[in-house]
Amino acid sequence: MDALLRSAVAAAAECPLESVPPAEPRRVASAGGAQYSTALPLRLAGSLGVSASGVAETAAALLRGVARVDGARVQRGGFVALDVASEARAAMVHTAAADGAAFLGDYLGYLRGLGRLDVTEPDRAAPADERASAAPLPPPSPLHGAATAEEARRLAREDARRRMRALAGHPGAEADGACIAVQPGDVSWREPCIDSGGGDTPAGRLLAVIGEAGARVAFCRAAAERPRAGEETGPGLPAVPTAEHPGAWALGTRANPAFVLRYAHAHAVSSLRWAGEAQAAAATAAAPALAPVPLEEPAAAALAGALYDGPLVLHAARRRSEPHMLVRYLEGVAAAYHEWRGSGGLAVEAAVESAGGGSAPALGRMRLCAAAAGVLHAGLSLLGVPAPTRL
């Protein structure tokens, strides 16, 4: 989509394509997940001495009738809005389902190809032909070795930044060596720090109460690098929790964002497992490579739209060095997933039965489920948080 918009705007402005910056198309939330817009004509107008609205009108005309584009128009005097066909959005879902980490990171590779990605770690800047052999993400720091909660917080946030930079350097980097669509093994909910009772330091005692996974999400959720005393990132969610005052971070409920994120992944992977077992028992063929993904229902369109936002959010979080942007994005994906399954979009029992019989719509719904699982797994991995695979 970015390349398509750049090409149309370059032709409309009659300027070399290589001089056009990334379009960074943004999803229009009110349009049901099918409309995206860019301010590219407005960004170019001043430097080229052309009319932004004129460039936008011409670009929109060029985009109309292009394959997988249902419509294009000008908005607010210089924005180009694009209506994306359902098959294009379904293709995006298939890409995310196949490899969540590659889906999140490939936009960074695209930007590097344009010479528009600043790589702060030269040793991580692998050329495109080396992506297939990219190394796993750097291991997270042991938080239990920190003396204070503040030091553990600093380590967790730096881990997230390093891992986002590493994915930017190697868009094909493996998320801790794990495949997304089909997990090679179970990932447990168990927390070693809770099981062992933590340690004698304030950081160790905190980890014994909320676990390392909860601590990493808690530490990365705040926008402020140095939160004020008593600052919260949500109701009952201290920005710097302590063993004495962990807040909702110690709960296994919807009040705890770390629990919500990990539960959404566990639910999605479990649903895929159940459907796969039913399909195997029925001895049916695997899902076709491009099984249609039903995106007509608002909840399904909203989930697909939330998934679409991921690469742009990761790019912004990496560029600004703000891991809280990734945390809030993942929370949005988890919320959209729960809304979708709660609305009957997943309908586990029906999906399992239909998957056993090879129903194309059911297989498409499971592909959307796999996409959510893949993106959640990849995002949690960037935070250094294990993603459980069973409920």
mmCIF file of C-alpha atoms in Angstrom:
data_model
loop_
_atom_site.group_PDB
_atom_site.id
_atom_site.type_symbol
_atom_site.label_atom_id
_atom_site.label_comp_id
_atom_site.label_asym_id
_atom_site.label_seq_id
_atom_site.Cartn_x
_atom_site.Cartn_y
_atom_site.Cartn_z
ATOM 1 C CA MET A 1 0.000 0.000 0.000
ATOM 2 C CA ASP A 2 2.830 2.381 0.833
ATOM 3 C CA ALA A 3 4.562 1.664 -2.479
ATOM 4 C CA LEU A 4 1.297 2.086 -4.395
ATOM 5 C CA LEU A 5 0.591 5.467 -2.800
ATOM 6 C CA ARG A 6 4.160 6.689 -3.343
ATOM 7 C CA SER A 7 4.011 5.714 -6.995
ATOM 8 C CA ALA A 8 0.686 7.485 -7.567
ATOM 9 C CA VAL A 9 1.783 10.663 -5.775
ATOM 10 C CA ALA A 10 5.118 10.727 -7.630
ATOM 11 C CA ALA A 11 3.291 10.460 -10.953
ATOM 12 C CA ALA A 12 0.773 13.117 -9.912
ATOM 13 C CA ALA A 13 3.505 15.523 -8.772
ATOM 14 C CA GLU A 14 5.699 14.680 -11.778
ATOM 15 C CA CYS A 15 8.721 14.093 -9.576
ATOM 16 C CA PRO A 16 11.206 11.191 -9.337
ATOM 17 C CA LEU A 17 9.902 8.287 -7.279
ATOM 18 C CA GLU A 18 13.123 8.118 -5.262
ATOM 19 C CA SER A 19 12.513 11.656 -3.997
ATOM 20 C CA VAL A 20 9.141 10.733 -2.482
ATOM 21 C CA PRO A 21 9.255 9.783 1.232
ATOM 22 C CA PRO A 22 7.283 6.867 2.693
ATOM 23 C CA ALA A 23 3.518 7.347 2.545
ATOM 24 C CA GLU A 24 2.930 5.810 5.995
ATOM 25 C CA PRO A 25 -0.775 5.144 5.297
ATOM 26 C CA ARG A 26 -2.926 5.371 8.411
ATOM 27 C CA ARG A 27 -6.081 3.396 9.026
ATOM 28 C CA VAL A 28 -9.323 5.361 9.305
ATOM 29 C CA ALA A 29 -10.905 3.655 12.302
ATOM 30 C CA SER A 30 -14.417 4.905 11.547
ATOM 31 C CA ALA A 31 -14.404 3.273 8.117
ATOM 32 C CA GLY A 32 -14.622 -0.300 9.378
ATOM 33 C CA GLY A 33 -10.990 -1.174 8.745
ATOM 34 C CA ALA A 34 -11.096 -0.847 4.942
ATOM 35 C CA GLN A 35 -10.028 2.781 4.461
ATOM 36 C CA TYR A 36 -6.525 4.205 4.775
ATOM 37 C CA SER A 37 -5.167 7.697 4.179
ATOM 38 C CA THR A 38 -1.876 9.494 3.665
ATOM 39 C CA ALA A 39 -0.800 13.123 3.985
ATOM 40 C CA LEU A 40 1.937 12.645 1.389
ATOM 41 C CA PRO A 41 0.670 15.363 -1.020
ATOM 42 C CA LEU A 42 0.655 17.881 1.835
ATOM 43 C CA ARG A 43 4.175 16.885 2.844
ATOM 44 C CA LEU A 44 5.493 17.311 -0.712
ATOM 45 C CA ALA A 45 3.608 20.434 -1.757
ATOM 46 C CA GLY A 46 5.873 22.971 -0.075
ATOM 47 C CA SER A 47 9.185 21.598 -1.322
ATOM 48 C CA LEU A 48 7.908 21.067 -4.872
ATOM 49 C CA GLY A 49 5.932 24.296 -5.120
ATOM 50 C CA VAL A 50 2.759 22.507 -6.198
ATOM 51 C CA SER A 51 -0.833 22.425 -5.012
ATOM 52 C CA ALA A 52 -1.411 19.715 -2.433
ATOM 53 C CA SER A 53 -5.054 19.346 -3.394
ATOM 54 C CA GLY A 54 -4.142 19.147 -7.086
ATOM 55 C CA VAL A 55 -1.591 16.411 -6.474
ATOM 56 C CA ALA A 56 -4.061 14.572 -4.272
ATOM 57 C CA GLU A 57 -6.827 14.762 -6.908
ATOM 58 C CA THR A 58 -4.560 13.415 -9.637
ATOM 59 C CA ALA A 59 -3.164 10.673 -7.394
ATOM 60 C CA ALA A 60 -6.663 9.593 -6.383
ATOM 61 C CA ALA A 61 -7.688 9.418 -10.042
ATOM 62 C CA LEU A 62 -4.659 7.238 -10.818
ATOM 63 C CA LEU A 63 -5.486 4.900 -7.947
ATOM 64 C CA ARG A 64 -9.089 4.316 -8.996
ATOM 65 C CA GLY A 65 -9.384 1.051 -10.844
ATOM 66 C CA VAL A 66 -6.053 -0.314 -9.624
ATOM 67 C CA ALA A 67 -6.222 -3.974 -8.633
ATOM 68 C CA ARG A 68 -7.278 -4.517 -5.011
ATOM 69 C CA VAL A 69 -8.374 -0.877 -4.672
ATOM 70 C CA ASP A 70 -12.124 -0.290 -4.382
ATOM 71 C CA GLY A 71 -11.937 3.490 -4.466
ATOM 72 C CA ALA A 72 -9.845 6.601 -3.827
ATOM 73 C CA ARG A 73 -10.727 10.179 -2.964
ATOM 74 C CA VAL A 74 -9.346 13.438 -1.575
ATOM 75 C CA GLN A 75 -10.046 14.442 1.999
ATOM 76 C CA ARG A 76 -9.351 17.655 3.916
ATOM 77 C CA GLY A 77 -7.709 19.402 0.993
ATOM 78 C CA GLY A 78 -4.661 17.201 0.558
ATOM 79 C CA PHE A 79 -5.093 13.775 2.118
ATOM 80 C CA VAL A 80 -5.552 10.809 -0.208
ATOM 81 C CA ALA A 81 -7.959 8.194 1.150
ATOM 82 C CA LEU A 82 -7.844 4.660 -0.213
ATOM 83 C CA ASP A 83 -10.534 1.978 0.019
ATOM 84 C CA VAL A 84 -8.777 -1.379 0.073
ATOM 85 C CA ALA A 85 -10.521 -4.427 -1.363
ATOM 86 C CA SER A 86 -11.323 -7.309 0.967
ATOM 87 C CA GLU A 87 -8.952 -9.670 -0.871
ATOM 88 C CA ALA A 88 -6.053 -7.307 -0.163
ATOM 89 C CA ARG A 89 -6.912 -7.193 3.534
ATOM 90 C CA ALA A 90 -7.252 -10.981 3.510
ATOM 91 C CA ALA A 91 -3.763 -11.238 2.006
ATOM 92 C CA MET A 92 -2.464 -9.107 4.888
ATOM 93 C CA VAL A 93 -4.098 -11.499 7.354
ATOM 94 C CA HIS A 94 -2.457 -14.476 5.633
ATOM 95 C CA THR A 95 0.940 -12.778 5.862
ATOM 96 C CA ALA A 96 0.532 -12.112 9.585
ATOM 97 C CA ALA A 97 -0.711 -15.666 10.170
ATOM 98 C CA ALA A 98 2.315 -17.153 8.420
ATOM 99 C CA ASP A 99 4.916 -15.205 10.437
ATOM 100 C CA GLY A 100 3.960 -12.498 12.895
ATOM 101 C CA ALA A 101 7.526 -11.284 13.404
ATOM 102 C CA ALA A 102 8.163 -10.918 9.671
ATOM 103 C CA PHE A 103 4.818 -9.140 9.282
ATOM 104 C CA LEU A 104 5.727 -6.581 11.958
ATOM 105 C CA GLY A 105 9.302 -6.138 10.736
ATOM 106 C CA ASP A 106 9.050 -6.187 6.957
ATOM 107 C CA TYR A 107 7.888 -2.555 6.769
ATOM 108 C CA LEU A 108 11.196 -1.656 8.399
ATOM 109 C CA GLY A 109 12.956 -3.606 5.653
ATOM 110 C CA TYR A 110 10.936 -1.703 3.067
ATOM 111 C CA LEU A 111 11.978 1.614 4.626
ATOM 112 C CA ARG A 112 15.603 0.518 4.630
ATOM 113 C CA GLY A 113 15.312 -0.254 0.935
ATOM 114 C CA LEU A 114 14.202 3.346 0.403
ATOM 115 C CA GLY A 115 17.143 4.593 2.457
ATOM 116 C CA ARG A 116 14.686 5.970 5.014
ATOM 117 C CA LEU A 117 15.490 3.843 8.063
ATOM 118 C CA ASP A 118 18.053 5.052 10.547
ATOM 119 C CA VAL A 119 19.917 2.025 11.898
ATOM 120 C CA THR A 120 21.532 2.968 15.185
ATOM 121 C CA GLU A 121 23.425 -0.301 15.466
ATOM 122 C CA PRO A 122 25.533 -0.788 12.305
ATOM 123 C CA ASP A 123 26.237 -4.438 13.100
ATOM 124 C CA ARG A 124 22.508 -5.160 12.974
ATOM 125 C CA ALA A 125 21.983 -3.724 9.487
ATOM 126 C CA ALA A 126 21.821 -6.915 7.435
ATOM 127 C CA PRO A 127 21.137 -6.611 3.683
ATOM 128 C CA ALA A 128 17.931 -8.053 2.326
ATOM 129 C CA ASP A 129 19.572 -11.218 0.989
ATOM 130 C CA GLU A 130 20.786 -12.116 4.486
ATOM 131 C CA ARG A 131 17.407 -11.911 6.199
ATOM 132 C CA ALA A 132 16.741 -15.611 5.861
ATOM 133 C CA SER A 133 19.754 -16.393 8.059
ATOM 134 C CA ALA A 134 19.133 -13.629 10.572
ATOM 135 C CA ALA A 135 19.976 -14.411 14.164
ATOM 136 C CA PRO A 136 17.366 -14.607 16.922
ATOM 137 C CA LEU A 137 16.645 -11.483 18.906
ATOM 138 C CA PRO A 138 19.170 -10.625 21.649
ATOM 139 C CA PRO A 139 18.325 -12.288 24.973
ATOM 140 C CA PRO A 140 16.594 -10.152 27.600
ATOM 141 C CA SER A 141 18.480 -9.093 30.713
ATOM 142 C CA PRO A 142 17.857 -11.040 33.945
ATOM 143 C CA LEU A 143 15.645 -8.708 35.937
ATOM 144 C CA HIS A 144 16.160 -10.709 39.116
ATOM 145 C CA GLY A 145 19.744 -9.449 39.137
ATOM 146 C CA ALA A 146 18.618 -5.848 39.615
ATOM 147 C CA ALA A 147 18.900 -4.330 43.062
ATOM 148 C CA THR A 148 15.850 -2.071 42.892
ATOM 149 C CA ALA A 149 12.549 -1.943 41.035
ATOM 150 C CA GLU A 150 13.752 1.220 39.297
ATOM 151 C CA GLU A 151 16.847 -0.584 38.009
ATOM 152 C CA ALA A 152 14.741 -3.540 36.857
ATOM 153 C CA ARG A 153 12.473 -1.086 35.054
ATOM 154 C CA ARG A 154 15.416 0.473 33.254
ATOM 155 C CA LEU A 155 16.671 -2.958 32.170
ATOM 156 C CA ALA A 156 13.246 -4.028 30.899
ATOM 157 C CA ARG A 157 12.782 -0.874 28.839
ATOM 158 C CA GLU A 158 16.286 -1.103 27.379
ATOM 159 C CA ASP A 159 15.657 -4.761 26.515
ATOM 160 C CA ALA A 160 12.539 -3.784 24.573
ATOM 161 C CA ARG A 161 14.433 -1.058 22.733
ATOM 162 C CA ARG A 162 17.326 -3.374 21.862
ATOM 163 C CA ARG A 163 14.976 -6.043 20.573
ATOM 164 C CA MET A 164 12.998 -3.548 18.478
ATOM 165 C CA ARG A 165 16.264 -2.268 17.001
ATOM 166 C CA ALA A 166 17.372 -5.831 16.325
ATOM 167 C CA LEU A 167 14.163 -6.595 14.457
ATOM 168 C CA ALA A 168 14.714 -3.393 12.491
ATOM 169 C CA GLY A 169 18.220 -4.556 11.646
ATOM 170 C CA HIS A 170 17.026 -8.036 10.685
ATOM 171 C CA PRO A 171 13.344 -7.938 9.687
ATOM 172 C CA GLY A 172 13.499 -11.702 9.296
ATOM 173 C CA ALA A 173 14.855 -12.192 12.805
ATOM 174 C CA GLU A 174 13.262 -15.012 14.700
ATOM 175 C CA ALA A 175 11.255 -14.216 17.798
ATOM 176 C CA ASP A 176 13.382 -16.260 20.187
ATOM 177 C CA GLY A 177 13.594 -18.985 17.566
ATOM 178 C CA ALA A 178 9.893 -19.788 17.767
ATOM 179 C CA CYS A 179 7.557 -20.282 14.833
ATOM 180 C CA ILE A 180 4.404 -18.224 15.045
ATOM 181 C CA ALA A 181 1.653 -20.097 13.236
ATOM 182 C CA VAL A 182 2.367 -23.462 14.866
ATOM 183 C CA GLN A 183 4.186 -23.461 18.175
ATOM 184 C CA PRO A 184 6.984 -26.078 18.369
ATOM 185 C CA GLY A 185 6.187 -26.753 22.010
ATOM 186 C CA ASP A 186 4.213 -25.555 24.961
ATOM 187 C CA VAL A 187 5.023 -22.296 26.717
ATOM 188 C CA SER A 188 3.887 -22.437 30.315
ATOM 189 C CA TRP A 189 2.181 -19.814 32.439
ATOM 190 C CA ARG A 190 4.527 -20.694 35.293
ATOM 191 C CA GLU A 191 6.734 -17.910 36.612
ATOM 192 C CA PRO A 192 10.126 -19.115 37.912
ATOM 193 C CA CYS A 193 10.509 -15.997 40.057
ATOM 194 C CA ILE A 194 7.163 -16.632 41.759
ATOM 195 C CA ASP A 195 7.875 -20.345 42.158
ATOM 196 C CA SER A 196 11.302 -19.713 43.700
ATOM 197 C CA GLY A 197 10.096 -17.000 46.047
ATOM 198 C CA GLY A 198 12.198 -14.213 44.516
ATOM 199 C CA GLY A 199 15.170 -12.806 46.385
ATOM 200 C CA ASP A 200 16.246 -10.419 49.084
ATOM 201 C CA THR A 201 16.359 -7.283 46.944
ATOM 202 C CA PRO A 202 13.356 -5.021 46.273
ATOM 203 C CA ALA A 203 13.401 -6.131 42.622
ATOM 204 C CA GLY A 204 13.543 -9.802 43.593
ATOM 205 C CA ARG A 205 10.649 -9.440 46.008
ATOM 206 C CA LEU A 206 8.585 -7.666 43.348
ATOM 207 C CA LEU A 207 9.214 -10.431 40.802
ATOM 208 C CA ALA A 208 8.114 -12.970 43.400
ATOM 209 C CA VAL A 209 4.754 -11.170 43.604
ATOM 210 C CA ILE A 210 3.911 -10.273 39.983
ATOM 211 C CA GLY A 211 6.342 -12.422 37.987
ATOM 212 C CA GLU A 212 8.843 -11.321 35.377
ATOM 213 C CA ALA A 213 6.291 -11.259 32.537
ATOM 214 C CA GLY A 214 4.023 -8.921 34.467
ATOM 215 C CA ALA A 215 6.964 -6.774 35.508
ATOM 216 C CA ARG A 216 8.176 -6.306 31.935
ATOM 217 C CA VAL A 217 4.752 -5.220 30.719
ATOM 218 C CA ALA A 218 4.327 -2.937 33.742
ATOM 219 C CA PHE A 219 7.728 -1.337 33.275
ATOM 220 C CA CYS A 220 7.249 -0.758 29.529
ATOM 221 C CA ARG A 221 3.649 0.500 29.716
ATOM 222 C CA ALA A 222 4.373 4.011 31.007
ATOM 223 C CA ALA A 223 5.251 6.780 28.555
ATOM 224 C CA ALA A 224 7.416 8.640 31.078
ATOM 225 C CA GLU A 225 11.012 7.542 31.449
ATOM 226 C CA ARG A 226 10.996 8.683 35.082
ATOM 227 C CA PRO A 227 7.447 8.401 36.431
ATOM 228 C CA ARG A 228 6.347 10.602 39.284
ATOM 229 C CA ALA A 229 5.941 9.041 42.708
ATOM 230 C CA GLY A 230 2.628 7.212 42.799
ATOM 231 C CA GLU A 231 2.023 7.604 39.056
ATOM 232 C CA GLU A 232 -0.294 5.031 37.477
ATOM 233 C CA THR A 233 -0.677 3.907 33.867
ATOM 234 C CA GLY A 234 -4.282 2.857 34.484
ATOM 235 C CA PRO A 235 -6.691 2.082 37.333
ATOM 236 C CA GLY A 236 -4.698 0.289 40.017
ATOM 237 C CA LEU A 237 -1.643 -0.024 37.751
ATOM 238 C CA PRO A 238 1.411 1.665 39.313
ATOM 239 C CA ALA A 239 4.049 2.700 36.783
ATOM 240 C CA VAL A 240 6.714 1.336 39.137
ATOM 241 C CA PRO A 241 5.056 -1.419 41.176
ATOM 242 C CA THR A 242 6.679 -2.746 44.333
ATOM 243 C CA ALA A 243 6.239 -5.937 46.307
ATOM 244 C CA GLU A 244 4.365 -3.981 48.937
ATOM 245 C CA HIS A 245 2.164 -2.145 46.402
ATOM 246 C CA PRO A 246 1.866 -4.280 43.251
ATOM 247 C CA GLY A 247 -1.621 -3.082 42.386
ATOM 248 C CA ALA A 248 -3.540 -5.012 39.735
ATOM 249 C CA TRP A 249 -0.271 -6.332 38.294
ATOM 250 C CA ALA A 250 -0.537 -9.139 40.857
ATOM 251 C CA LEU A 251 -3.991 -10.228 39.639
ATOM 252 C CA GLY A 252 -4.904 -12.865 37.093
ATOM 253 C CA THR A 253 -7.864 -10.851 35.807
ATOM 254 C CA ARG A 254 -8.801 -8.379 33.083
ATOM 255 C CA ALA A 255 -7.539 -5.600 35.345
ATOM 256 C CA ASN A 256 -3.977 -6.760 34.601
ATOM 257 C CA PRO A 257 -2.827 -5.886 31.041
ATOM 258 C CA ALA A 258 -0.028 -8.472 31.167
ATOM 259 C CA PHE A 259 -2.565 -11.204 31.927
ATOM 260 C CA VAL A 260 -4.917 -9.963 29.178
ATOM 261 C CA LEU A 261 -2.181 -10.029 26.538
ATOM 262 C CA ARG A 262 -0.936 -13.483 27.454
ATOM 263 C CA TYR A 263 -4.454 -14.892 27.821
ATOM 264 C CA ALA A 264 -5.422 -13.624 24.354
ATOM 265 C CA HIS A 265 -2.430 -15.425 22.855
ATOM 266 C CA ALA A 266 -3.120 -18.611 24.806
ATOM 267 C CA HIS A 267 -6.773 -18.574 23.740
ATOM 268 C CA ALA A 268 -5.924 -18.020 20.064
ATOM 269 C CA VAL A 269 -3.282 -20.756 19.993
ATOM 270 C CA SER A 270 -5.551 -23.175 21.867
ATOM 271 C CA SER A 271 -8.354 -22.508 19.381
ATOM 272 C CA LEU A 272 -5.991 -23.230 16.497
ATOM 273 C CA ARG A 273 -4.856 -26.432 18.185
ATOM 274 C CA TRP A 274 -8.417 -27.654 18.714
ATOM 275 C CA ALA A 275 -9.328 -26.902 15.109
ATOM 276 C CA GLY A 276 -6.191 -28.646 13.881
ATOM 277 C CA GLU A 277 -6.934 -31.727 15.939
ATOM 278 C CA ALA A 278 -10.484 -31.852 14.588
ATOM 279 C CA GLN A 279 -9.227 -31.471 11.045
ATOM 280 C CA ALA A 280 -6.668 -34.231 11.526
ATOM 281 C CA ALA A 281 -9.309 -36.522 13.017
ATOM 282 C CA ALA A 282 -11.510 -35.945 9.975
ATOM 283 C CA ALA A 283 -8.539 -36.642 7.674
ATOM 284 C CA THR A 284 -9.278 -33.541 5.592
ATOM 285 C CA ALA A 285 -6.897 -31.481 3.539
ATOM 286 C CA ALA A 286 -5.136 -28.468 5.012
ATOM 287 C CA ALA A 287 -6.496 -24.976 4.521
ATOM 288 C CA PRO A 288 -5.947 -23.621 1.012
ATOM 289 C CA ALA A 289 -3.085 -21.173 0.675
ATOM 290 C CA LEU A 290 -5.470 -18.252 0.277
ATOM 291 C CA ALA A 291 -8.613 -19.337 2.084
ATOM 292 C CA PRO A 292 -11.027 -16.390 2.102
ATOM 293 C CA VAL A 293 -11.008 -14.446 5.358
ATOM 294 C CA PRO A 294 -14.512 -13.217 6.308
ATOM 295 C CA LEU A 295 -14.085 -9.521 7.089
ATOM 296 C CA GLU A 296 -17.668 -8.363 6.571
ATOM 297 C CA GLU A 297 -18.565 -8.408 10.257
ATOM 298 C CA PRO A 298 -17.525 -5.243 12.135
ATOM 299 C CA ALA A 299 -15.612 -7.173 14.814
ATOM 300 C CA ALA A 300 -13.591 -9.091 12.212
ATOM 301 C CA ALA A 301 -12.861 -5.901 10.270
ATOM 302 C CA ALA A 302 -11.782 -4.181 13.487
ATOM 303 C CA LEU A 303 -9.397 -7.028 14.344
ATOM 304 C CA ALA A 304 -7.896 -7.011 10.852
ATOM 305 C CA GLY A 305 -7.537 -3.239 11.106
ATOM 306 C CA ALA A 306 -5.786 -3.507 14.464
ATOM 307 C CA LEU A 307 -3.368 -6.033 12.989
ATOM 308 C CA TYR A 308 -2.675 -3.692 10.063
ATOM 309 C CA ASP A 309 -1.529 -0.939 12.443
ATOM 310 C CA GLY A 310 1.296 -3.089 13.826
ATOM 311 C CA PRO A 311 4.156 -2.388 11.380
ATOM 312 C CA LEU A 312 3.608 1.383 11.533
ATOM 313 C CA VAL A 313 3.356 1.338 15.327
ATOM 314 C CA LEU A 314 6.547 -0.701 15.613
ATOM 315 C CA HIS A 315 8.326 1.713 13.289
ATOM 316 C CA ALA A 316 7.194 4.690 15.383
ATOM 317 C CA ALA A 317 8.025 2.979 18.696
ATOM 318 C CA ARG A 318 11.482 2.083 17.439
ATOM 319 C CA ARG A 319 12.153 5.537 15.977
ATOM 320 C CA ARG A 320 11.034 7.334 19.136
ATOM 321 C CA SER A 321 12.526 4.703 21.453
ATOM 322 C CA GLU A 322 9.199 4.416 23.302
ATOM 323 C CA PRO A 323 8.271 0.812 24.167
ATOM 324 C CA HIS A 324 4.960 1.909 25.692
ATOM 325 C CA MET A 325 3.652 2.402 22.144
ATOM 326 C CA LEU A 326 4.155 -1.300 21.445
ATOM 327 C CA VAL A 327 2.473 -2.293 24.719
ATOM 328 C CA ARG A 328 -0.595 -0.160 24.018
ATOM 329 C CA TYR A 329 -0.786 -1.489 20.463
ATOM 330 C CA LEU A 330 -0.751 -5.089 21.694
ATOM 331 C CA GLU A 331 -3.479 -4.239 24.187
ATOM 332 C CA GLY A 332 -5.552 -2.968 21.277
ATOM 333 C CA VAL A 333 -5.000 -6.209 19.350
ATOM 334 C CA ALA A 334 -5.957 -8.283 22.395
ATOM 335 C CA ALA A 335 -9.099 -6.200 22.942
ATOM 336 C CA ALA A 336 -10.077 -6.548 19.273
ATOM 337 C CA TYR A 337 -9.451 -10.296 19.425
ATOM 338 C CA HIS A 338 -11.608 -10.744 22.527
ATOM 339 C CA GLU A 339 -14.354 -8.595 20.978
ATOM 340 C CA TRP A 340 -14.224 -10.674 17.796
ATOM 341 C CA ARG A 341 -14.415 -14.027 19.542
ATOM 342 C CA GLY A 342 -17.052 -12.708 21.945
ATOM 343 C CA SER A 343 -19.222 -11.616 19.015
ATOM 344 C CA GLY A 344 -19.206 -15.140 17.608
ATOM 345 C CA GLY A 345 -16.549 -14.400 15.000
ATOM 346 C CA LEU A 346 -14.436 -17.278 16.219
ATOM 347 C CA ALA A 347 -17.181 -19.551 17.595
ATOM 348 C CA VAL A 348 -14.681 -22.201 18.638
ATOM 349 C CA GLU A 349 -17.065 -25.154 18.656
ATOM 350 C CA ALA A 350 -18.526 -24.335 15.242
ATOM 351 C CA ALA A 351 -15.114 -23.473 13.837
ATOM 352 C CA VAL A 352 -13.678 -26.772 15.034
ATOM 353 C CA GLU A 353 -16.522 -28.747 13.501
ATOM 354 C CA SER A 354 -16.334 -26.798 10.259
ATOM 355 C CA ALA A 355 -12.562 -27.079 10.126
ATOM 356 C CA GLY A 356 -12.966 -30.810 10.318
ATOM 357 C CA GLY A 357 -15.268 -30.617 7.324
ATOM 358 C CA GLY A 358 -13.117 -28.181 5.407
ATOM 359 C CA SER A 359 -15.483 -25.193 5.449
ATOM 360 C CA ALA A 360 -13.728 -22.323 3.657
ATOM 361 C CA PRO A 361 -15.259 -19.539 5.820
ATOM 362 C CA ALA A 362 -14.309 -21.413 8.993
ATOM 363 C CA LEU A 363 -10.783 -21.945 7.716
ATOM 364 C CA GLY A 364 -10.609 -18.235 6.941
ATOM 365 C CA ARG A 365 -11.717 -17.391 10.476
ATOM 366 C CA MET A 366 -9.003 -19.639 11.846
ATOM 367 C CA ARG A 367 -6.507 -17.812 9.636
ATOM 368 C CA LEU A 368 -7.569 -14.531 11.251
ATOM 369 C CA CYS A 369 -7.153 -16.220 14.629
ATOM 370 C CA ALA A 370 -3.647 -17.333 13.611
ATOM 371 C CA ALA A 371 -2.792 -13.792 12.541
ATOM 372 C CA ALA A 372 -3.800 -12.435 15.946
ATOM 373 C CA ALA A 373 -1.765 -15.145 17.663
ATOM 374 C CA GLY A 374 1.249 -14.426 15.471
ATOM 375 C CA VAL A 375 1.263 -10.694 16.077
ATOM 376 C CA LEU A 376 0.684 -11.081 19.824
ATOM 377 C CA HIS A 377 3.499 -13.638 20.048
ATOM 378 C CA ALA A 378 5.905 -11.440 18.098
ATOM 379 C CA GLY A 379 5.021 -8.310 20.058
ATOM 380 C CA LEU A 380 5.315 -10.009 23.432
ATOM 381 C CA SER A 381 8.649 -11.453 22.352
ATOM 382 C CA LEU A 382 9.949 -7.964 21.585
ATOM 383 C CA LEU A 383 9.086 -7.063 25.180
ATOM 384 C CA GLY A 384 10.881 -10.177 26.426
ATOM 385 C CA VAL A 385 7.609 -11.733 27.617
ATOM 386 C CA PRO A 386 6.832 -15.449 27.054
ATOM 387 C CA ALA A 387 3.489 -16.094 25.341
ATOM 388 C CA PRO A 388 1.646 -19.062 26.931
ATOM 389 C CA THR A 389 0.231 -21.607 24.509
ATOM 390 C CA ARG A 390 -2.466 -23.242 26.656
ATOM 391 C CA LEU A 391 -5.373 -21.905 28.687
#
